[in-house]
mmCIF file with all atom_site columns, C-alpha atoms in Angstrom:
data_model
loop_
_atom_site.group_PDB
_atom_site.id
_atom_site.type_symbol
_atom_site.label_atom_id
_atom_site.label_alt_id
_atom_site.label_comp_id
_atom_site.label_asym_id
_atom_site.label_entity_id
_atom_site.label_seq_id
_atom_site.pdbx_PDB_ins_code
_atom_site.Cartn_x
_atom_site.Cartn_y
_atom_site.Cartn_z
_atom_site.occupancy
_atom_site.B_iso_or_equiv
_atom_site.pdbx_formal_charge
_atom_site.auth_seq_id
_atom_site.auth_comp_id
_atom_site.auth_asym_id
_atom_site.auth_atom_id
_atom_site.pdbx_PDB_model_num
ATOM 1   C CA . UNK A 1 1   ? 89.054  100.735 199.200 1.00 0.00 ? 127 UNK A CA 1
ATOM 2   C CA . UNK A 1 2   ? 90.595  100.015 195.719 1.00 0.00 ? 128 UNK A CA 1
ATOM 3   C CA . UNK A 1 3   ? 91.194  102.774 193.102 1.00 0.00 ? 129 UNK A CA 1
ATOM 4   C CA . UNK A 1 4   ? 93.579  103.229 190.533 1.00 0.00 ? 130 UNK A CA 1
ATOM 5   C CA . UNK A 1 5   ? 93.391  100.213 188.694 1.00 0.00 ? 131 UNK A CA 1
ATOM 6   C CA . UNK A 1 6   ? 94.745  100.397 185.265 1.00 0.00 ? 132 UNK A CA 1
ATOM 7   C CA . UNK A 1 7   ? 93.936  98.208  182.506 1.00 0.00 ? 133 UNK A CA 1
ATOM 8   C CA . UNK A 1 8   ? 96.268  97.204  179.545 1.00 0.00 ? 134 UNK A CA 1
ATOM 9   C CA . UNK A 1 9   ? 96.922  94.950  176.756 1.00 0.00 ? 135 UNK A CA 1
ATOM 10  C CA . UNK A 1 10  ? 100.653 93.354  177.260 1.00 0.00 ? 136 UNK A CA 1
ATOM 11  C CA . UNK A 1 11  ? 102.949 93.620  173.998 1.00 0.00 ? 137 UNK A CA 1
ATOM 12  C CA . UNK A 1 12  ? 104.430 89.949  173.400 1.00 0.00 ? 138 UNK A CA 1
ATOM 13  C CA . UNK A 1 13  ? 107.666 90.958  174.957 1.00 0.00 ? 139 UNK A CA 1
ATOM 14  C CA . UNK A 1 14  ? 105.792 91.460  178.064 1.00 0.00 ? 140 UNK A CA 1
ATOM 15  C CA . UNK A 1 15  ? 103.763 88.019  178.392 1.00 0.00 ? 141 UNK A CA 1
ATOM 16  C CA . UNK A 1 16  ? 106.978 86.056  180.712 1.00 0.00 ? 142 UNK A CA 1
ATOM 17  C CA . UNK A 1 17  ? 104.830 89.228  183.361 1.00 0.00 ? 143 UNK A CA 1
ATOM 18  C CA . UNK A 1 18  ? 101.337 87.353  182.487 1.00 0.00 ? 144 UNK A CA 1
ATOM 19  C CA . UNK A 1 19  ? 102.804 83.747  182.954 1.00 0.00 ? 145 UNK A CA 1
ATOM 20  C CA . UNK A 1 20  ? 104.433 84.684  185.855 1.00 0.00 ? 146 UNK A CA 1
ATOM 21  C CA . UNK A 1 21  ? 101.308 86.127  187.632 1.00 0.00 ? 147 UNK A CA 1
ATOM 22  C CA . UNK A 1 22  ? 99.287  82.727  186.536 1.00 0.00 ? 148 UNK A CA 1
ATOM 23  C CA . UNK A 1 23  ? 101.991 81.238  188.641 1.00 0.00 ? 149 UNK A CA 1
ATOM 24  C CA . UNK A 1 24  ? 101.292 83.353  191.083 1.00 0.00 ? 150 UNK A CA 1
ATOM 25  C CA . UNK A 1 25  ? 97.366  83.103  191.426 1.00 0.00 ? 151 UNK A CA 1
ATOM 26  C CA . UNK A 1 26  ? 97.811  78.919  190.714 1.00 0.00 ? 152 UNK A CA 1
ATOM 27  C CA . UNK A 1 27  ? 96.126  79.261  187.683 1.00 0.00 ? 153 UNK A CA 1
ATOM 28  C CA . UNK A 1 28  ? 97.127  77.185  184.636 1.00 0.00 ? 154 UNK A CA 1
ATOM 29  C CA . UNK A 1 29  ? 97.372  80.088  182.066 1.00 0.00 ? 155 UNK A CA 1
ATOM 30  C CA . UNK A 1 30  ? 100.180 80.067  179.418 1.00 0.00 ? 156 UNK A CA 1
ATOM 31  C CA . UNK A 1 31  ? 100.598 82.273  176.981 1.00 0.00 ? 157 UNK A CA 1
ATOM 32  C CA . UNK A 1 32  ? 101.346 81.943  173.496 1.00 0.00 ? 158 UNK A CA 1
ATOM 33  C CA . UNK A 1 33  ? 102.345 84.694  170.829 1.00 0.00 ? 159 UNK A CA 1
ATOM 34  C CA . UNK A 1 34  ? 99.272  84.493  169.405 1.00 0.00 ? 160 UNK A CA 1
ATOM 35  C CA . UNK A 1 35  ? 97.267  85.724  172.247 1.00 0.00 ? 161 UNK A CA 1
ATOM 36  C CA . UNK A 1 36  ? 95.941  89.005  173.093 1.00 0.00 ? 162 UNK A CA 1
ATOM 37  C CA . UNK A 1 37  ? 96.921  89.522  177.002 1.00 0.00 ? 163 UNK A CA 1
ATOM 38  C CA . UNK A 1 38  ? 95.307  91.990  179.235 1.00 0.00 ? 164 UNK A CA 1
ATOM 39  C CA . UNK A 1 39  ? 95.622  92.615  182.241 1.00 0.00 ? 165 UNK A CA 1
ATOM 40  C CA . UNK A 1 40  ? 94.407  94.687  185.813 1.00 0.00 ? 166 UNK A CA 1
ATOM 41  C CA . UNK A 1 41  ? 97.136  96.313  187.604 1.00 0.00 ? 167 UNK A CA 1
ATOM 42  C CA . UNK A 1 42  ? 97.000  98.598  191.266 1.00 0.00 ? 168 UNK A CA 1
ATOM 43  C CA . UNK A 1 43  ? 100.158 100.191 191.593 1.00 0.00 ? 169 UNK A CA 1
ATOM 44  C CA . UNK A 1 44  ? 102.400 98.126  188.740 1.00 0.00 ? 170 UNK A CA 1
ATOM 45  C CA . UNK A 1 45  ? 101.520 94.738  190.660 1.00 0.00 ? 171 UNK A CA 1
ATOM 46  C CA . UNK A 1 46  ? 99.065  92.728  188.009 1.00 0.00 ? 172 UNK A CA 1
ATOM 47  C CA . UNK A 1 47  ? 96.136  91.702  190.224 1.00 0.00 ? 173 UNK A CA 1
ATOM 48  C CA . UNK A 1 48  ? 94.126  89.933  186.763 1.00 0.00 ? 174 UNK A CA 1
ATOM 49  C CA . UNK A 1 49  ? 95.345  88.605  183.215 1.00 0.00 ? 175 UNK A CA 1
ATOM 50  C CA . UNK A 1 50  ? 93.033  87.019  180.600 1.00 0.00 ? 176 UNK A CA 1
ATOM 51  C CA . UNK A 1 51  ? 94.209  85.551  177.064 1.00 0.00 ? 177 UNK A CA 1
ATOM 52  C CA . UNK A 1 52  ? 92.122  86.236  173.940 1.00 0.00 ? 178 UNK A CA 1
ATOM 53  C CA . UNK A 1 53  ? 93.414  83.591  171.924 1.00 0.00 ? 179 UNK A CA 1
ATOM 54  C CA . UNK A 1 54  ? 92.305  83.094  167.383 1.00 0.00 ? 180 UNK A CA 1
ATOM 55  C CA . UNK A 1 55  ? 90.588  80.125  167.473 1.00 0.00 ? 181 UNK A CA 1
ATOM 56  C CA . UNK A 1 56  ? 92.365  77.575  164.938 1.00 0.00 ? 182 UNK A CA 1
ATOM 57  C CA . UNK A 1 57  ? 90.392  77.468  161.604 1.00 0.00 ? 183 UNK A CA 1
ATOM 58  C CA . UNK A 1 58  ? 90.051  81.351  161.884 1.00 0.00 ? 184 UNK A CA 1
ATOM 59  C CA . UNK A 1 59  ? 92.015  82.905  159.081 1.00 0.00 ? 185 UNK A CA 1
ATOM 60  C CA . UNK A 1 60  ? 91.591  86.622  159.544 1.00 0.00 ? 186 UNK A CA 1
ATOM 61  C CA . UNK A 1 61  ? 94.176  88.189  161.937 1.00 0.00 ? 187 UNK A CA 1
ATOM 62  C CA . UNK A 1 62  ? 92.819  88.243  165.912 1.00 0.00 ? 188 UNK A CA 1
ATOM 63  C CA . UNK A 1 63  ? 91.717  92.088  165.348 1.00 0.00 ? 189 UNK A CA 1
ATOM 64  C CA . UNK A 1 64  ? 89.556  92.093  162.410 1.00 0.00 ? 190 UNK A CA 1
ATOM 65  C CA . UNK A 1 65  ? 85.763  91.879  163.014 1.00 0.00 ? 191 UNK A CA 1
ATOM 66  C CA . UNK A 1 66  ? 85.437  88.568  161.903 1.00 0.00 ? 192 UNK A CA 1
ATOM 67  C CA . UNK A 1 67  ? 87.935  87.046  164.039 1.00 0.00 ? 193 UNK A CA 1
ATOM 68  C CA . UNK A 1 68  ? 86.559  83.963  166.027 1.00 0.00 ? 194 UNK A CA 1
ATOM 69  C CA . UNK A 1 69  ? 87.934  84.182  169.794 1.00 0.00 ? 195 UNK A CA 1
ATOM 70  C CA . UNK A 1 70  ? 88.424  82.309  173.180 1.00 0.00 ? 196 UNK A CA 1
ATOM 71  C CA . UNK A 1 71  ? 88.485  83.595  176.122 1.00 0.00 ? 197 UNK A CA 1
ATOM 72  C CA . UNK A 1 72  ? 90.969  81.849  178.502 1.00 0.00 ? 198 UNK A CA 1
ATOM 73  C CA . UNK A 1 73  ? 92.769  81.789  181.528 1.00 0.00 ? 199 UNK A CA 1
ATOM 74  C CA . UNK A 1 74  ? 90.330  84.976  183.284 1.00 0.00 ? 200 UNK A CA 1
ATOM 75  C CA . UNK A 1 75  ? 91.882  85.003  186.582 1.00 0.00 ? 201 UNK A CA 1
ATOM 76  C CA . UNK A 1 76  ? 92.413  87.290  189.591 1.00 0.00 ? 202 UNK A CA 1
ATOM 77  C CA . UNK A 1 77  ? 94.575  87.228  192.670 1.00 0.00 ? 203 UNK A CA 1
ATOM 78  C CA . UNK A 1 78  ? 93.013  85.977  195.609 1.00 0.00 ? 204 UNK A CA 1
ATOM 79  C CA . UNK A 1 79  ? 93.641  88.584  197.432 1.00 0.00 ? 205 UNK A CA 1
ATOM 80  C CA . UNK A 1 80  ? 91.169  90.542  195.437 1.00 0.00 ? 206 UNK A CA 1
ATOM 81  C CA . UNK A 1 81  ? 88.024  88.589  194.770 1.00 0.00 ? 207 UNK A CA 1
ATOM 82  C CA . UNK A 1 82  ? 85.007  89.253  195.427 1.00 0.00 ? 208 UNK A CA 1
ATOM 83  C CA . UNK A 1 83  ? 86.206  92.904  195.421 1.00 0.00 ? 209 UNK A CA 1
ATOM 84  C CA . UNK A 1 84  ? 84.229  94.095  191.914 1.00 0.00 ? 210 UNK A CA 1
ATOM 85  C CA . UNK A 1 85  ? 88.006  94.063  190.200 1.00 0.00 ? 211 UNK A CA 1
ATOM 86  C CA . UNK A 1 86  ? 86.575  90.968  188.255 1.00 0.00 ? 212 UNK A CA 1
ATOM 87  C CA . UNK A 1 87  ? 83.814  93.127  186.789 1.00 0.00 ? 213 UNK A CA 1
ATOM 88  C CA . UNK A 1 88  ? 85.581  96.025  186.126 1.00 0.00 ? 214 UNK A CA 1
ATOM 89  C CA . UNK A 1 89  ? 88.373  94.015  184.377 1.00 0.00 ? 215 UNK A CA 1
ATOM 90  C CA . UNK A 1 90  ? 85.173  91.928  182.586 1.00 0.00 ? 216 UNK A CA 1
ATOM 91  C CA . UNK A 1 91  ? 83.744  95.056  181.039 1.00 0.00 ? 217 UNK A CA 1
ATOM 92  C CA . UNK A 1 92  ? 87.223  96.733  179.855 1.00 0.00 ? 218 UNK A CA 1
ATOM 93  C CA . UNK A 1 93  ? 87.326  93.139  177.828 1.00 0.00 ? 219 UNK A CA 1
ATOM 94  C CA . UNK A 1 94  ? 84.052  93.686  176.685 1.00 0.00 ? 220 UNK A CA 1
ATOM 95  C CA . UNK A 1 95  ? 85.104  96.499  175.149 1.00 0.00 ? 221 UNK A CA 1
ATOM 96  C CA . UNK A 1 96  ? 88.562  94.921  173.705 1.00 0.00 ? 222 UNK A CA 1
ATOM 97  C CA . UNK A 1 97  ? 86.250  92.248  172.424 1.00 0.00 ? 223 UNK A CA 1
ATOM 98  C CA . UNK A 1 98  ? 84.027  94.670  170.535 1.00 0.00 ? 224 UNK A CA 1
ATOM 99  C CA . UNK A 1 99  ? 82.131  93.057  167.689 1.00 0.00 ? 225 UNK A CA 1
ATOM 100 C CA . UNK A 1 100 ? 84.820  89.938  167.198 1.00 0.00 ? 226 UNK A CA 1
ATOM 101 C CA . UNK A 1 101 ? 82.631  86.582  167.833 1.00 0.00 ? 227 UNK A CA 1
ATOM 102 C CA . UNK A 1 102 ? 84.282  85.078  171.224 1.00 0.00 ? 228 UNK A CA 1
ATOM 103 C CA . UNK A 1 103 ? 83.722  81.663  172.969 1.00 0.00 ? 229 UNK A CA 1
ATOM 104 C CA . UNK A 1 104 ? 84.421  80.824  176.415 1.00 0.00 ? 230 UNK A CA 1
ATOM 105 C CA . UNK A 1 105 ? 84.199  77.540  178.318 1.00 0.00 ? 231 UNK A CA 1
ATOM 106 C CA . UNK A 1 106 ? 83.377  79.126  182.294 1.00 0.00 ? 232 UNK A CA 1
ATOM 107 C CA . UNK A 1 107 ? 82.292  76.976  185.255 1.00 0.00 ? 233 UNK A CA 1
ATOM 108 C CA . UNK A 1 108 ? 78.455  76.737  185.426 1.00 0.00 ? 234 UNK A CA 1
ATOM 109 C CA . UNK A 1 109 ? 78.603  78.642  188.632 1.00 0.00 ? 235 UNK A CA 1
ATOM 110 C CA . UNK A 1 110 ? 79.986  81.967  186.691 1.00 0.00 ? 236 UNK A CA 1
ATOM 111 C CA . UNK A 1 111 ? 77.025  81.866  183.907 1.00 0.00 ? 237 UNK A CA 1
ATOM 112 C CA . UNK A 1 112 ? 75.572  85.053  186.059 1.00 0.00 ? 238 UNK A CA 1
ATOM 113 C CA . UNK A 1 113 ? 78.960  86.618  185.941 1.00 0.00 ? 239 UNK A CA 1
ATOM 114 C CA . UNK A 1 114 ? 79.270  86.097  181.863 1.00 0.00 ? 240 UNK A CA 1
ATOM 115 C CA . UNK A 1 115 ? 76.186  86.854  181.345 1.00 0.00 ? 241 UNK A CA 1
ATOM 116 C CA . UNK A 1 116 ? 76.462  90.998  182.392 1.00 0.00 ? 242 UNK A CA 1
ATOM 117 C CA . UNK A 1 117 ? 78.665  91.157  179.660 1.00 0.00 ? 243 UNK A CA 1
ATOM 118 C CA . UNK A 1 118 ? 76.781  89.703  176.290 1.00 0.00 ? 244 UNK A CA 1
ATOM 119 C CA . UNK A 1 119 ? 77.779  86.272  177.042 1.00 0.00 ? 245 UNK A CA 1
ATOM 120 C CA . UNK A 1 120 ? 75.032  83.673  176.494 1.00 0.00 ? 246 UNK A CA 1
ATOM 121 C CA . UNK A 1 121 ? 74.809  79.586  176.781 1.00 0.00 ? 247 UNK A CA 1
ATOM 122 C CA . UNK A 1 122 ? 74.912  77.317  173.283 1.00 0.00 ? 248 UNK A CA 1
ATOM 123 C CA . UNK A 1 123 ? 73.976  74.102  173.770 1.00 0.00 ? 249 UNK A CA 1
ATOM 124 C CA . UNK A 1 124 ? 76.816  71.849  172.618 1.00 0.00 ? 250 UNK A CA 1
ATOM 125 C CA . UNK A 1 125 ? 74.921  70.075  169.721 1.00 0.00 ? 251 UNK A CA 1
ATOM 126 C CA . UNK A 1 126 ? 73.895  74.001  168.608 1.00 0.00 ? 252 UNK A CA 1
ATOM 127 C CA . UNK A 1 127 ? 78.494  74.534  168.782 1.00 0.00 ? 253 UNK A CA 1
ATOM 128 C CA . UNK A 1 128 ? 80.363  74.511  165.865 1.00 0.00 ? 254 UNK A CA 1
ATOM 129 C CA . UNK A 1 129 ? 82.677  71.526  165.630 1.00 0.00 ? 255 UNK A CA 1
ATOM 130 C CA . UNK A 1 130 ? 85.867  73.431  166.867 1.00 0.00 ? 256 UNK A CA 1
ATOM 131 C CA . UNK A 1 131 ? 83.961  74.949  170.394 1.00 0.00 ? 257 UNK A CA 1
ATOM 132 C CA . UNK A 1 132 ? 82.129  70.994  170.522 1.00 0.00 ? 258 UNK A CA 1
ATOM 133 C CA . UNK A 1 133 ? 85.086  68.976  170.776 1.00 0.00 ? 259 UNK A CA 1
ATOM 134 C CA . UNK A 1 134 ? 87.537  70.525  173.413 1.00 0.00 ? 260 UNK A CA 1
ATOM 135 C CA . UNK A 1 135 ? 84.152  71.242  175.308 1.00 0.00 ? 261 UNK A CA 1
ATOM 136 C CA . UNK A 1 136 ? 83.038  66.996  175.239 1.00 0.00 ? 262 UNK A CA 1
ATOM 137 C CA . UNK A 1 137 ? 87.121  66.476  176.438 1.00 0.00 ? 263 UNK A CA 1
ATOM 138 C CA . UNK A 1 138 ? 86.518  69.033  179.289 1.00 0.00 ? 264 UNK A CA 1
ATOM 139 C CA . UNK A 1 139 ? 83.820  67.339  180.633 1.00 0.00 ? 265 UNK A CA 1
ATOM 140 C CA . UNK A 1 140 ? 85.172  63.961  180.201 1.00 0.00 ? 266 UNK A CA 1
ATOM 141 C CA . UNK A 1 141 ? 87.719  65.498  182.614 1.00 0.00 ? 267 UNK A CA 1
ATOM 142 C CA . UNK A 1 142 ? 84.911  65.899  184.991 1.00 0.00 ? 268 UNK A CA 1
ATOM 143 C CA . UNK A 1 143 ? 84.700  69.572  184.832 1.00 0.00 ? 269 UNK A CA 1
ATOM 144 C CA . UNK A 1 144 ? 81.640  71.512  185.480 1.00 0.00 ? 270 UNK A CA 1
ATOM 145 C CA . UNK A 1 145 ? 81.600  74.135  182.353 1.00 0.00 ? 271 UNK A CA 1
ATOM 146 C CA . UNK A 1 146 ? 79.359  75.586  179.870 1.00 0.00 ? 272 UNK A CA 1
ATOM 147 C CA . UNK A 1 147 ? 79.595  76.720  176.288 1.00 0.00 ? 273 UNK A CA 1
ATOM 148 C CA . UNK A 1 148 ? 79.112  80.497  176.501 1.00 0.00 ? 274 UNK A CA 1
ATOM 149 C CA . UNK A 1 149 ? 79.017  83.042  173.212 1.00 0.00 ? 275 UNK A CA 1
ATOM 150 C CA . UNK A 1 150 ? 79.338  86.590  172.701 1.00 0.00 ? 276 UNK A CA 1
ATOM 151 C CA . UNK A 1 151 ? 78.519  87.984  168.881 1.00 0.00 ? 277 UNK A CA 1
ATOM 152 C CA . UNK A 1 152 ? 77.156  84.732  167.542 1.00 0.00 ? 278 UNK A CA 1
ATOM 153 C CA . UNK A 1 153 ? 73.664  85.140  167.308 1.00 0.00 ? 279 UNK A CA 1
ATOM 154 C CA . UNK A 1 154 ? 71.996  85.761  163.653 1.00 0.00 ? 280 UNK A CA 1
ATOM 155 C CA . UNK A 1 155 ? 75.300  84.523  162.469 1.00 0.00 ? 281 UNK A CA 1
ATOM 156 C CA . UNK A 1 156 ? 75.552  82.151  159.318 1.00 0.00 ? 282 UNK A CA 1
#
C-alpha cells in the first residue's frame, strides 16, 4: 500500500533532481529555468516530475492568470504505475494550474486520463498557431497525440 506521498514544486537549484529522475524513468524531460517543476515523492525518492513550461509569445510571468502553459514531460516511475500515484499527482497539478490557460500534447490513449482533470480535445485547425505547429511536427514524427486544453473555452 502507498501513503505518504508528498507533492512539491522544485526551486531552480533543485531541477539537476528532476533531470536526473527523467533519466531514470527513460523519459526525455529536460528542464529549463523557465519551467515550473513538480514533483511526487515517497520517502525523499521522486517517483513523478512534470514541467509547466510559458509558452513563447506569452508575456506575463508563468504565475499570473493569464499565463499560457504546457504541460510536459508528466512521467512516473515504472515501478509505480498503474498504482493511482498518476492521479493523485494529476489533481495536485490541477490545482498548481488553477485558472492559467494550459496546453498539453498526450497520447490519444490518455484522453480519459486528461480528461478527469478539465482537460478537453481542440481540433488542430480550432489551435492557435503556436499549439498548431509543434503539434503538425509531432505527428509528422509518427506520434499518436492530441491537442488537449484546460481554461480555454469562452476565451477571445
Amino acid at each position: 500500500m502507498l501513503c505518504d506521498i508528498d507533492f512539491e514544486q522544485l526551486t531552480t537549484l533543485s531541477y539537476p533532481l528532476a533531470n536526473r529522475f527523467y533519466k531514470q524513468a527513460r523519459e526525455k524531460g529536460k528542464t529549463q529555468s523557465s519551467d515550473e517543476i513538480y514533483v511526487a515523492r515517497i520517502e525523499q525518492k521522486i517517483i513523478a516530475a512534470v514541467r509547466l513550461c510559458p509558452l513563447s509569445g506569452s508575456k506575463v510571468l508563468s504565475t499570473q492568470p493569464s499565463a499560457k502553459l504546457l504541460l510536459r514531460s508528466l512521467a512516473v516511475l515504472p515501478e509505480y504505475r498503474r498504482t493511482g500515484i498518476g492521479t493523485q499527482f494529476m489533481q495536485y497539478i490541477a490545482e498548481q494550474i488553477g485558472s492559467r490557460e494550459c496546453w498539453c500534447y498526450p497520447f490519444s490513449w490518455l484522453q480519459e486520463f486528461y480528461e478527469q482533470f478539465g482537460f478537453h480535445i481542440v481540433e488542430p485547425n480550432d489551435a492557435p498557431e503556436f499549439i498548431r505547429t509543434p503539434f503538425g511536427n509531432y505527428q509528422r514524427q509518427g506520434r499518436d497525440i492530441l491537442i488537449m486544453a484546460l481554461n480555454t473555452r469562452n476565451k477571445d
